[in-house]
Amino acid sequence: MRLTSKGRYAVMALVDLARFDGINPVSLRDISLRQGISLDYLEQIFSKLRKKEIVQSVRGTQGGYILNRKAKEIKLTNIFDAVDEKVKTVQCKKESKKGCNGKSTKCLTHNLWDELETHINNFFDKKSLDDLVKENLERRF
Amino acid sequence: MRLTSKGRYAVMALVDLARFDGINPVSLRDISLRQGISLDYLEQIFSKLRKKEIVQSVRGTQGGYILNRKAKEIKLTNIFDAVDEKVKTVQCKKESKKGCNGKSTKCLTHNLWDELETHINNFFDKKSLDDLVKENLERRF
DNA sequence: ATGATACTTGACTATTTTGGTCAGGTTTAT
DNA sequence: ATAAACCTGACCAAAATAGTCAAGTATCAT
Ligand code: FES
Ligand code: FES
């Protein structure tokens, strides 16, 4: 089970952005430089974040991105969701009664993977962007 | 974050095998047929399980595999470990003080990913093969 | 002895996913 | 006007995944 860079970068970038929340738009260029993430890649990521209304864009010179909701109300779940970093423990559709490889019934371990998925999502549901910023400041001093 | 088939199959196969624990060796062919997993792929998986002493092999006719320890003492952690299904939330080495892309310091979110990794591993540490077999029997009746 | 069954090993490969890059826009503050 | 910054879509190389294939060796049942 690996966390992909896309998900990691998305959170990293948003934590960076959240630290300036309410002051000025933050340009991707700045985030790119500070966090060492490719600008082009960031643009892909923020395009998705904007579509899911996690951030708002400000175009033109001095533009950039700002949070579209309060940091406390942005959970990791929302972020991962926006960039399609899904937690997927099975291949088969959850709703379907069929099993993985087209079998007529769910496998021996199906329930286990459901539990696992829930367990991981719990973690993402609890953590908000605000938590992350605060934890980060604490560590700094 | 996706769970790979290799890990899923390993657990699936071992649950199947554990149900016959202590009676007879179970052949991969049988597991293959019952669980719908390619025989060749199972062989790769069991080769690793044997090397990590999760199972023992019995060669020849009527041969197969048996558990090498009690089902209660085989945790999901051990299984995933054996088949190299690692939980990896970061790229950078844990021990190293350096960051991901060779940066001189760890990133803003590094601590978060460590927490996540621990959270997931907790789940794997708790669940034993025995638990799985029992849960499965309960559901059946 | 001799099949047949089943484990053993290692190489090979197709597909998918990942982690980007690149080229060309459009918008807006100064 | 022009530079900063967002926006879009296509493209691509490398890695990971999910296997297959081939050629064994060991052991049991008959
Ligand atoms: S995981 Fe799909 S059927 Fe069990
Ligand atoms: S995840 Fe590697 S430095 Fe933060």
mmCIF file of C-alpha atoms (C1' of nucleotides) in Angstrom, chain B residues 2 4-6 9 38 40-41 43-44 59-62, chain D residues 16-29:
data_model
loop_
_atom_site.group_PDB
_atom_site.id
_atom_site.type_symbol
_atom_site.label_atom_id
_atom_site.label_comp_id
_atom_site.label_asym_id
_atom_site.label_seq_id
_atom_site.Cartn_x
_atom_site.Cartn_y
_atom_site.Cartn_z
ATOM 1 C CA ARG B 2 -4.421 0.777 -3.114
ATOM 2 C CA THR B 4 -2.356 -4.845 -4.362
ATOM 3 C CA SER B 5 -3.632 -8.184 -5.507
ATOM 4 C CA LYS B 6 -0.527 -9.897 -4.273
ATOM 5 C CA TYR B 9 -4.314 -13.049 -2.624
ATOM 6 C CA SER B 38 -3.816 -18.186 -10.991
ATOM 7 C CA ASP B 40 1.447 -19.738 -11.240
ATOM 8 C CA TYR B 41 0.900 -16.575 -9.294
ATOM 9 C CA GLU B 43 3.376 -20.345 -6.514
ATOM 10 C CA GLN B 44 5.283 -17.105 -6.442
ATOM 11 C CA ARG B 59 6.327 -32.291 -1.710
ATOM 12 C CA GLY B 60 5.057 -35.136 -3.816
ATOM 13 C CA THR B 61 1.634 -36.575 -4.376
ATOM 14 C CA GLN B 62 -0.875 -35.603 -1.734
ATOM 15 C "C1'" DA D 16 4.930 -1.081 -10.505
ATOM 16 C "C1'" DT D 17 1.641 -4.709 -11.062
ATOM 17 C "C1'" DA D 18 -0.216 -8.893 -12.265
ATOM 18 C "C1'" DG D 19 0.532 -12.090 -14.156
ATOM 19 C "C1'" DT D 20 2.501 -16.174 -17.823
ATOM 20 C "C1'" DC D 21 5.767 -19.623 -19.309
ATOM 21 C "C1'" DA D 22 9.245 -23.095 -19.252
ATOM 22 C "C1'" DA D 23 11.874 -26.302 -17.217
ATOM 23 C "C1'" DG D 24 12.802 -28.494 -13.687
ATOM 24 C "C1'" DT D 25 12.800 -31.825 -8.787
ATOM 25 C "C1'" DA D 26 10.696 -34.590 -5.063
ATOM 26 C "C1'" DT D 27 7.477 -37.976 -3.464
ATOM 27 C "C1'" DC D 28 3.662 -41.006 -3.256
ATOM 28 C "C1'" DA D 29 0.436 -44.506 -5.006
#
